[in-house]
Short mmCIF file of N, CA and C in Angstrom, two decimals:
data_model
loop_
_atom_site.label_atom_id
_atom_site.label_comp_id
_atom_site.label_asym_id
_atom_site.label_seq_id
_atom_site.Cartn_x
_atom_site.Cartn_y
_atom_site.Cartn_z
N UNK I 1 -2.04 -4.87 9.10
CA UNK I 1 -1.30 -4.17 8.06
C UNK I 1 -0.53 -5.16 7.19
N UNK I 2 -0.15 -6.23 7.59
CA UNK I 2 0.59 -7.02 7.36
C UNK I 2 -0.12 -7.95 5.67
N UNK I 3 -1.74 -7.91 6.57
CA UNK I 3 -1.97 -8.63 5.31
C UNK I 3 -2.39 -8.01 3.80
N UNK I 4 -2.31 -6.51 4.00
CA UNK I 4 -2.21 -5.76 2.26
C UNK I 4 -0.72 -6.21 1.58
N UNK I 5 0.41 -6.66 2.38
CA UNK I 5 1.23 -7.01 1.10
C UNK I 5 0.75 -8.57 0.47
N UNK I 6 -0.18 -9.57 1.16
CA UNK I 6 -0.78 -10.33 0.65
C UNK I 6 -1.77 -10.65 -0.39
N UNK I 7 -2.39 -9.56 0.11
CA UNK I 7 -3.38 -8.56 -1.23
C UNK I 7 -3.47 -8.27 -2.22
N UNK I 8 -1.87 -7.27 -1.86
CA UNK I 8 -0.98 -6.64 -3.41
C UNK I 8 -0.71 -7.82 -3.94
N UNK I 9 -0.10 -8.62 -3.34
CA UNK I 9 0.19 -9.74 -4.45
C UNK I 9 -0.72 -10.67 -5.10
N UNK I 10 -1.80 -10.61 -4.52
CA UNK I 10 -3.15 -11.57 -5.35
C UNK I 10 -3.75 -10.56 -6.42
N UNK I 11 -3.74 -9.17 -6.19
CA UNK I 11 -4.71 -8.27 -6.83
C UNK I 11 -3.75 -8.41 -7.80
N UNK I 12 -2.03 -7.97 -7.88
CA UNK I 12 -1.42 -8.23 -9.04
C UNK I 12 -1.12 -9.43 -10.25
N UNK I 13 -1.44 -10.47 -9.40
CA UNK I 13 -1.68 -11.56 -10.58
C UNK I 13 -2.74 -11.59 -11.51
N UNK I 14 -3.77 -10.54 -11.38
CA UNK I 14 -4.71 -10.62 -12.42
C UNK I 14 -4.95 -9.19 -12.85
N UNK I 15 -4.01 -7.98 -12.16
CA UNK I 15 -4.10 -7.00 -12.77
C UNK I 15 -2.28 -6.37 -12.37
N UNK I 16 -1.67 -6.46 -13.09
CA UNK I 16 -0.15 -6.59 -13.00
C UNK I 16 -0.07 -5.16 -13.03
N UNK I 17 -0.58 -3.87 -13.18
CA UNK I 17 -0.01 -2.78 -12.51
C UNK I 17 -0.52 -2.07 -11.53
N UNK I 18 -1.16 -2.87 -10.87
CA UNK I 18 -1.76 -2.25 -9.75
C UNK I 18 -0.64 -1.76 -8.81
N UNK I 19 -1.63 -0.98 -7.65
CA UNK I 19 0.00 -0.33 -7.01
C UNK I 19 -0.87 -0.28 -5.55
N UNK I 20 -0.11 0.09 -4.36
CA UNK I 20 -0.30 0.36 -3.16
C UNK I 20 0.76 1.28 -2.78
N UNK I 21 -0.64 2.48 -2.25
CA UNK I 21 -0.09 3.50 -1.43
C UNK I 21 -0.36 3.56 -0.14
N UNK I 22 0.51 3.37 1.04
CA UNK I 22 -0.12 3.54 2.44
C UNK I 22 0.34 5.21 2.91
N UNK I 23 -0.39 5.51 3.17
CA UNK I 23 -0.38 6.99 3.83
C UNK I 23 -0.28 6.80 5.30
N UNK I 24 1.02 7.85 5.62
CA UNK I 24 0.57 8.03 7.27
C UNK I 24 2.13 7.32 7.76
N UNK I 25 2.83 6.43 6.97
CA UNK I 25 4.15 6.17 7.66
C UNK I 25 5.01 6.22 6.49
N UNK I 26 6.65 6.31 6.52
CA UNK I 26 7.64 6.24 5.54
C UNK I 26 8.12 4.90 5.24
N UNK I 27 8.46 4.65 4.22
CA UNK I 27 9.26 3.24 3.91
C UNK I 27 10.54 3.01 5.24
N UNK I 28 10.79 1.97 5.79
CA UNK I 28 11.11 1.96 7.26
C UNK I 28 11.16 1.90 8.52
N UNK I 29 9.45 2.67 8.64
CA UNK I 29 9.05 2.53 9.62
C UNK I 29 8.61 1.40 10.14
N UNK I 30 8.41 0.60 9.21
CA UNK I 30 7.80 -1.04 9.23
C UNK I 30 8.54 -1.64 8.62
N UNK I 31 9.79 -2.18 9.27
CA UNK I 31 10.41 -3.29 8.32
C UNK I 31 9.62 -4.32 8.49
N UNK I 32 8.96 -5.21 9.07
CA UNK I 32 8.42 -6.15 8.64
C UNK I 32 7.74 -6.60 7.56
N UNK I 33 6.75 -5.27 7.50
CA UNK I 33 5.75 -4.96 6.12
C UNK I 33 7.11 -4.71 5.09
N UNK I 34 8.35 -3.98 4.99
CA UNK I 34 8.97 -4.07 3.93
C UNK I 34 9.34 -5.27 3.88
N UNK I 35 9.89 -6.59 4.80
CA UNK I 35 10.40 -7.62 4.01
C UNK I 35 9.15 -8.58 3.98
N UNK I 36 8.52 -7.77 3.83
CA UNK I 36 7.61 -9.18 3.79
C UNK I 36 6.87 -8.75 1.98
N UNK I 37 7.12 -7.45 1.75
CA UNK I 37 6.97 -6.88 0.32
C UNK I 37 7.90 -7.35 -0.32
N UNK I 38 9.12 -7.50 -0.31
CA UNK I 38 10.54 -8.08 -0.71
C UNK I 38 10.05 -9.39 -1.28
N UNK I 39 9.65 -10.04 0.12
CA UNK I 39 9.70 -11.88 -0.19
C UNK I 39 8.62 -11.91 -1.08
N UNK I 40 7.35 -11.29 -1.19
CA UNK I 40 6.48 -11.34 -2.03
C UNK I 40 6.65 -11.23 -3.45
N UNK I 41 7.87 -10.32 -3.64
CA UNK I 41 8.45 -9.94 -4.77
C UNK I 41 7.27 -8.37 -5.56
N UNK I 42 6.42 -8.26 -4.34
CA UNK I 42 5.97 -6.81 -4.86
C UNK I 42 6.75 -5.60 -3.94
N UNK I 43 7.37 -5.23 -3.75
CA UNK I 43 8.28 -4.20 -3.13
C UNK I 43 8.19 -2.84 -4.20
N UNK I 44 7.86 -3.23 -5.20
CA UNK I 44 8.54 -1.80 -5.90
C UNK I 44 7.04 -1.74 -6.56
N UNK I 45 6.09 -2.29 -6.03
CA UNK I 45 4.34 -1.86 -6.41
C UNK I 45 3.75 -0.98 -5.19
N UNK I 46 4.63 -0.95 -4.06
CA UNK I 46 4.47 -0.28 -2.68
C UNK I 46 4.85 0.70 -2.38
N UNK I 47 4.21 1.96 -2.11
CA UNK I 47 4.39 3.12 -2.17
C UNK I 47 3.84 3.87 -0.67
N UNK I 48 5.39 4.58 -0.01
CA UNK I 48 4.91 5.19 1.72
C UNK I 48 5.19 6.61 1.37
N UNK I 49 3.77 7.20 1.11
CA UNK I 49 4.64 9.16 1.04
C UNK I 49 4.71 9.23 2.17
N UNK I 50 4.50 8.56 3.50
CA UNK I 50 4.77 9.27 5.21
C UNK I 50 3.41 10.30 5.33
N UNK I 51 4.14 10.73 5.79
CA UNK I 51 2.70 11.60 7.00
C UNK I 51 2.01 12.87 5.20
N UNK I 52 0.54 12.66 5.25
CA UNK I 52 -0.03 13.28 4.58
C UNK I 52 -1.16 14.15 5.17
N UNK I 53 -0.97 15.56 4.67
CA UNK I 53 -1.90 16.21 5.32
C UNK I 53 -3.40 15.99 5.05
N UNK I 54 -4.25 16.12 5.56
CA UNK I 54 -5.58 15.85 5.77
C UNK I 54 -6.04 16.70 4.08
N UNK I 55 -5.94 17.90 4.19
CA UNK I 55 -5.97 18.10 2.97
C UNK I 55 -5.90 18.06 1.40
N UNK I 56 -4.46 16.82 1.73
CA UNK I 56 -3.96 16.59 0.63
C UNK I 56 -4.54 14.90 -0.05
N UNK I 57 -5.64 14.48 0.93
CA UNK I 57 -6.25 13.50 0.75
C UNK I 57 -6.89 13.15 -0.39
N UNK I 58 -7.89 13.97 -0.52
CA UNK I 58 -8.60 14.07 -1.32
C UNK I 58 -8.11 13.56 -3.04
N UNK I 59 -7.17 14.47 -3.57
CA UNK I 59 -6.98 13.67 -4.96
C UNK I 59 -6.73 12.20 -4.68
N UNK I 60 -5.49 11.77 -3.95
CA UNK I 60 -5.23 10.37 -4.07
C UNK I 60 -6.81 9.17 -3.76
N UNK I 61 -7.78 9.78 -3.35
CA UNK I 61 -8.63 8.74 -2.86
C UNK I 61 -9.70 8.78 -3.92
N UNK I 62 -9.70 9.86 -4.68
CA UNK I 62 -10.80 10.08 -5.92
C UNK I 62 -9.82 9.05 -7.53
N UNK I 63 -8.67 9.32 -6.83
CA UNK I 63 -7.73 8.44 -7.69
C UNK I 63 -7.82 6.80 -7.59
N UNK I 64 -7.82 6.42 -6.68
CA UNK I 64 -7.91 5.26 -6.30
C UNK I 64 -9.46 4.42 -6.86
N UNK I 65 -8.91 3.14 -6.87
CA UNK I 65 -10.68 1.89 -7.20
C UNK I 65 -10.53 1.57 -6.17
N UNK I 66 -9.80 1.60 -5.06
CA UNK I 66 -9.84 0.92 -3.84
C UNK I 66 -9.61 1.52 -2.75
N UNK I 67 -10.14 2.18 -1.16
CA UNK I 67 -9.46 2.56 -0.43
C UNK I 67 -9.80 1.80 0.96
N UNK I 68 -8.88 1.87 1.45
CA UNK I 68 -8.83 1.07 2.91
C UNK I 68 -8.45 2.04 4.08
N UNK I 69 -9.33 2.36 4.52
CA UNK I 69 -8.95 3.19 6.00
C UNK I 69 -8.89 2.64 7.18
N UNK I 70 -7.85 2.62 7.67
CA UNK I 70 -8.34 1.60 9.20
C UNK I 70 -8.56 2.35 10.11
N UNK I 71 -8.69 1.97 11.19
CA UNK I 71 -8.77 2.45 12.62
C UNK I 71 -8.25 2.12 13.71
N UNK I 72 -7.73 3.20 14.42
CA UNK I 72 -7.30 2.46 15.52
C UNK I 72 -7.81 2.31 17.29
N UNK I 73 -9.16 2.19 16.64
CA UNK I 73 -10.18 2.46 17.99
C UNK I 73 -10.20 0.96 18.65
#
């Protein structure tokens, strides 16, 4: 998880409004991933709506050029 704020910050040097949404936890739940968005200086390109219903999937991912699903198998 750690390495999408590395990401965000390469994808934004050549496209400066890109954004990241992680679904599934709140801003907090991961301070690490927040200071490590901080030190990057993308913090406010990072976006946690927390827990999303299965349902409500759908627009944000037809929205998206990029999606990343992980797993935890």
């Amino acid at each position: 998880m750690l390495a999408l704020a590395f990401v965000l910050a390469d994808v934004r040097r050549q496209h400066p409004q890109a954004r990241l949404r992680i679904a599934g936890f709140a801003r907090g739940d991961a301070p690490e991933l927040d200071a490590l968005f901080q030190r990057l200086g993308v913090d406010a390109a990072a976006e946690y709506p927390g827990s999303v219903p299965a349902n409500a999937l759908p627009p944000p991912y037809r929205a998206a050029r990029v999606a990343a699903v992980p797993s935890s198998l």
